[in-house]
Tab-separated table of C-alpha atoms in Angstrom:
chain	number	residue	atom	x	y	z
M	1	UNK	CA	43.583	79.880	118.334
M	2	UNK	CA	47.219	80.124	117.381
M	3	UNK	CA	48.808	76.823	118.305
M	4	UNK	CA	51.874	74.651	117.835
M	5	UNK	CA	51.725	70.975	118.803
M	6	UNK	CA	54.856	68.807	118.826
M	7	UNK	CA	54.928	65.036	118.576
M	8	UNK	CA	57.317	62.198	117.891
M	9	UNK	CA	59.419	62.196	121.033
M	10	UNK	CA	60.337	59.060	122.914
M	11	UNK	CA	63.118	56.770	124.101
M	12	UNK	CA	65.857	55.929	121.607
M	13	UNK	CA	69.219	54.214	121.922
M	14	UNK	CA	72.478	56.096	121.350
M	15	UNK	CA	73.224	56.186	117.642
M	16	UNK	CA	69.552	55.896	116.785
M	17	UNK	CA	67.204	58.190	114.902
M	18	UNK	CA	63.984	60.001	115.622
M	19	UNK	CA	61.752	62.381	113.665
M	20	UNK	CA	59.909	65.124	115.480
M	21	UNK	CA	56.867	66.891	114.058
M	22	UNK	CA	55.221	70.200	114.872
M	23	UNK	CA	51.681	70.897	113.673
M	24	UNK	CA	50.726	74.537	113.329
M	25	UNK	CA	47.224	75.988	113.369
M	26	UNK	CA	45.481	79.327	113.726
M	27	UNK	CA	47.940	81.326	111.625
M	28	UNK	CA	49.460	81.409	108.145
M	29	UNK	CA	52.307	78.964	108.674
M	30	UNK	CA	54.078	79.840	105.425
M	31	UNK	CA	54.593	83.432	106.579
M	32	UNK	CA	56.913	82.514	109.453
M	33	UNK	CA	60.420	81.302	110.099
M	34	UNK	CA	60.195	78.233	112.318
M	35	UNK	CA	62.584	77.093	115.012
M	36	UNK	CA	63.448	74.148	117.225
M	37	UNK	CA	64.630	74.958	120.747
M	38	UNK	CA	65.561	72.299	123.299
M	39	UNK	CA	65.895	72.111	127.048
M	40	UNK	CA	67.820	69.339	128.761
M	41	UNK	CA	66.376	68.177	132.097
M	42	UNK	CA	66.974	70.838	134.719
M	43	UNK	CA	68.934	72.981	132.265
M	44	UNK	CA	68.439	76.119	130.202
M	45	UNK	CA	67.142	76.725	126.725
M	46	UNK	CA	69.254	76.022	123.653
M	47	UNK	CA	68.332	77.048	120.134
M	48	UNK	CA	68.785	74.087	117.777
M	49	UNK	CA	67.800	75.083	114.249
M	50	UNK	CA	65.601	77.298	112.130
M	51	UNK	CA	64.160	77.355	108.622
M	52	UNK	CA	62.982	80.135	106.351
M	53	UNK	CA	59.386	80.498	105.234
M	54	UNK	CA	59.979	78.709	101.911
M	55	UNK	CA	62.580	76.268	103.245
M	56	UNK	CA	65.390	77.818	101.215
M	57	UNK	CA	67.532	78.701	104.234
M	58	UNK	CA	68.329	76.522	107.219
M	59	UNK	CA	70.671	77.116	110.138
M	60	UNK	CA	71.868	74.884	112.963
M	61	UNK	CA	73.708	75.108	116.257
M	62	UNK	CA	77.201	73.639	115.857
M	63	UNK	CA	76.519	70.632	118.100
M	64	UNK	CA	73.867	69.186	115.752
M	65	UNK	CA	75.297	70.104	112.351
M	66	UNK	CA	75.532	67.020	110.141
M	67	UNK	CA	73.243	64.992	112.438
M	68	UNK	CA	69.943	66.913	112.503
M	69	UNK	CA	67.900	68.148	109.547
M	70	UNK	CA	65.096	70.681	109.808
M	71	UNK	CA	62.376	70.725	107.158
M	72	UNK	CA	58.828	71.953	106.644
M	73	UNK	CA	55.745	71.212	104.556
M	74	UNK	CA	53.722	74.387	104.146
M	75	UNK	CA	50.856	72.493	102.500
M	76	UNK	CA	50.507	70.466	105.694
M	77	UNK	CA	51.320	73.351	108.082
M	78	UNK	CA	54.010	71.170	109.574
M	79	UNK	CA	57.597	71.485	110.769
M	80	UNK	CA	59.957	68.543	111.195
M	81	UNK	CA	63.264	67.700	112.825
M	82	UNK	CA	65.031	64.567	111.658
M	83	UNK	CA	67.544	63.563	114.315
M	84	UNK	CA	70.209	60.984	113.454
M	85	UNK	CA	73.245	59.651	115.333
M	86	UNK	CA	71.618	60.621	118.591
M	87	UNK	CA	73.741	61.066	121.699
M	88	UNK	CA	72.945	61.098	125.405
M	89	UNK	CA	73.497	64.855	125.408
M	90	UNK	CA	70.602	65.271	122.965
M	91	UNK	CA	68.211	64.232	125.729
M	92	UNK	CA	65.841	67.165	126.174
M	93	UNK	CA	62.389	68.570	125.718
M	94	UNK	CA	62.185	69.846	122.155
M	95	UNK	CA	60.009	72.881	121.482
M	96	UNK	CA	58.990	74.301	118.148
M	97	UNK	CA	58.608	78.071	118.079
M	98	UNK	CA	57.682	80.590	115.421
M	99	UNK	CA	59.305	83.902	114.536
M	100	UNK	CA	58.215	86.400	111.893
M	101	UNK	CA	61.750	86.724	110.532
M	102	UNK	CA	65.043	85.043	111.354
M	103	UNK	CA	66.090	87.797	113.761
M	104	UNK	CA	62.713	88.096	115.439
M	105	UNK	CA	61.822	86.741	118.870
M	106	UNK	CA	59.939	83.497	119.370
M	107	UNK	CA	56.404	84.680	120.005
M	108	UNK	CA	54.546	81.365	119.992
M	109	UNK	CA	55.849	78.087	121.433
M	110	UNK	CA	54.528	74.565	121.456
M	111	UNK	CA	54.192	72.517	124.631
M	112	UNK	CA	57.271	70.434	123.819
M	113	UNK	CA	58.032	66.768	123.236
M	114	UNK	CA	60.529	64.772	125.311
M	115	UNK	CA	63.411	62.947	123.665
M	116	UNK	CA	65.422	60.536	125.803
M	117	UNK	CA	68.605	58.992	124.427
M	118	UNK	CA	69.625	56.054	126.587
M	119	UNK	CA	70.539	52.401	126.365
R	1	UNK	CA	78.295	79.461	120.666
R	2	UNK	CA	78.687	80.526	124.312
R	3	UNK	CA	75.647	81.173	126.448
R	4	UNK	CA	74.897	84.615	127.790
R	5	UNK	CA	75.615	85.034	131.518
R	6	UNK	CA	72.757	85.430	133.977
R	7	UNK	CA	72.689	85.132	137.769
R	8	UNK	CA	71.462	81.713	138.821
R	9	UNK	CA	68.881	83.136	141.179
R	10	UNK	CA	67.314	86.335	142.435
R	11	UNK	CA	64.630	86.932	145.018
R	12	UNK	CA	62.352	89.664	146.227
R	13	UNK	CA	59.315	90.285	148.360
R	14	UNK	CA	55.864	91.064	146.983
R	15	UNK	CA	55.640	94.668	145.864
R	16	UNK	CA	59.396	95.082	145.501
R	17	UNK	CA	61.375	95.447	142.276
R	18	UNK	CA	64.100	93.144	141.042
R	19	UNK	CA	66.515	93.287	138.127
R	20	UNK	CA	68.025	90.359	136.259
R	21	UNK	CA	71.190	90.986	134.281
R	22	UNK	CA	72.279	89.279	131.090
R	23	UNK	CA	75.877	89.725	129.974
R	24	UNK	CA	77.041	88.891	126.495
R	25	UNK	CA	79.742	90.171	124.193
R	26	UNK	CA	80.233	92.752	121.478
R	27	UNK	CA	79.244	90.022	118.995
R	28	UNK	CA	75.748	89.534	120.356
R	29	UNK	CA	74.139	91.711	123.068
R	30	UNK	CA	76.454	94.636	122.443
R	31	UNK	CA	76.081	94.589	118.682
R	32	UNK	CA	72.335	94.238	118.196
R	33	UNK	CA	69.225	95.660	119.809
R	34	UNK	CA	67.718	92.197	119.492
R	35	UNK	CA	67.584	91.041	123.081
R	36	UNK	CA	64.469	89.220	124.234
R	37	UNK	CA	63.357	87.809	127.572
R	38	UNK	CA	61.278	84.692	128.250
R	39	UNK	CA	59.399	83.598	131.358
R	40	UNK	CA	59.034	79.881	132.038
R	41	UNK	CA	56.932	78.355	134.779
R	42	UNK	CA	57.734	74.755	135.820
R	43	UNK	CA	56.610	72.235	133.240
R	44	UNK	CA	55.406	74.924	130.867
R	45	UNK	CA	56.629	76.372	127.589
R	46	UNK	CA	58.533	79.667	127.641
R	47	UNK	CA	56.556	82.872	127.142
R	48	UNK	CA	57.885	85.991	125.417
R	49	UNK	CA	57.957	88.930	127.843
R	50	UNK	CA	60.281	91.501	126.218
R	51	UNK	CA	61.680	91.825	122.699
R	52	UNK	CA	64.049	94.226	120.954
R	53	UNK	CA	65.542	95.133	124.353
R	54	UNK	CA	62.570	97.000	125.779
R	55	UNK	CA	59.375	96.303	123.839
R	56	UNK	CA	56.478	94.426	125.441
R	57	UNK	CA	54.200	92.110	123.460
R	58	UNK	CA	50.507	92.736	123.723
R	59	UNK	CA	49.135	91.338	126.969
R	60	UNK	CA	52.364	91.490	128.977
R	61	UNK	CA	52.119	93.581	132.126
R	62	UNK	CA	53.876	96.951	132.139
R	63	UNK	CA	55.509	95.820	135.381
R	64	UNK	CA	58.040	94.142	133.084
R	65	UNK	CA	60.643	96.359	131.444
R	66	UNK	CA	63.927	95.885	129.653
R	67	UNK	CA	67.047	97.889	129.000
R	68	UNK	CA	70.580	97.521	127.695
R	69	UNK	CA	73.945	99.121	128.296
R	70	UNK	CA	76.942	97.966	126.334
R	71	UNK	CA	77.178	94.182	126.450
R	72	UNK	CA	74.692	93.805	129.315
R	73	UNK	CA	70.924	93.687	129.070
R	74	UNK	CA	68.581	93.828	132.039
R	75	UNK	CA	65.038	92.780	132.866
R	76	UNK	CA	63.288	94.653	135.661
R	77	UNK	CA	60.103	93.461	137.291
R	78	UNK	CA	58.381	96.018	139.490
R	79	UNK	CA	55.606	95.420	141.990
R	80	UNK	CA	56.555	91.749	142.373
R	81	UNK	CA	53.653	89.328	142.530
R	82	UNK	CA	53.549	85.676	143.504
R	83	UNK	CA	52.806	84.622	139.925
R	84	UNK	CA	56.073	86.200	138.760
R	85	UNK	CA	57.955	83.340	140.417
R	86	UNK	CA	59.469	81.503	137.459
R	87	UNK	CA	62.644	81.014	135.459
R	88	UNK	CA	63.686	83.867	133.185
R	89	UNK	CA	65.889	83.535	130.122
R	90	UNK	CA	67.506	86.248	128.053
R	91	UNK	CA	68.186	85.698	124.390
R	92	UNK	CA	70.129	87.603	121.774
R	93	UNK	CA	70.702	87.462	118.063
R	94	UNK	CA	74.353	86.608	117.569
R	95	UNK	CA	74.903	87.280	113.898
R	96	UNK	CA	74.617	85.099	110.821
R	97	UNK	CA	77.013	82.437	112.122
R	98	UNK	CA	75.824	82.073	115.718
R	99	UNK	CA	72.247	83.096	115.084
R	100	UNK	CA	70.538	82.690	118.473
R	101	UNK	CA	72.115	82.472	121.922
R	102	UNK	CA	70.289	82.083	125.240
R	103	UNK	CA	71.344	82.908	128.749
R	104	UNK	CA	71.638	80.141	131.314
R	105	UNK	CA	68.451	81.244	133.061
R	106	UNK	CA	67.625	82.909	136.372
R	107	UNK	CA	65.271	81.470	138.956
R	108	UNK	CA	63.138	84.200	140.505
R	109	UNK	CA	61.788	83.479	143.962
R	110	UNK	CA	59.066	85.672	145.406
R	111	UNK	CA	59.543	85.515	149.176
């Protein structure tokens, strides 16, 4: 079964850091661009970042540039999101999602992990 | 990166058809045939329903169809069923600088 499972969410204080993980199974992870998409409580979807199959290209939404870093380990079939200098507005459910190429739609999504930034 | 514009809500009775619009700009929706639509039930992950404006992934009902005219894309659901009640999000490629932009979402209520 093709599956993405996120982990690492939780409660963190403003200015703090958190590292999210996404474990992939059931498909050849190294063949896909991978993405992080977030959804603030009661709000819509927002694309956060993506990374090329070999990790050589990475792109971010403006609001997280310089604070978040996306990475992957193809040997471990895993995607990561290192989040630093967290703000209240980063509070959201974070989903990982795969796409065949950078312009392709997100055809498989994980169940999401909740990140709450609050003092 | 501005969000695409969708109506906040639409409704319809079982068996009817509804259309959800998604308005962008000449930099995203109008410039690429790379519009996709996602269905999201409460507490669940989004599900891809339409890609490349009008293509359906395997397993998605043919009651779902997509189209585009200029800077506006549309999702039409025919023969409404109770299980179609969900939030729907459009999404477009926005070029190498913007990359991906979503609409604000539309809540579909089946009366």
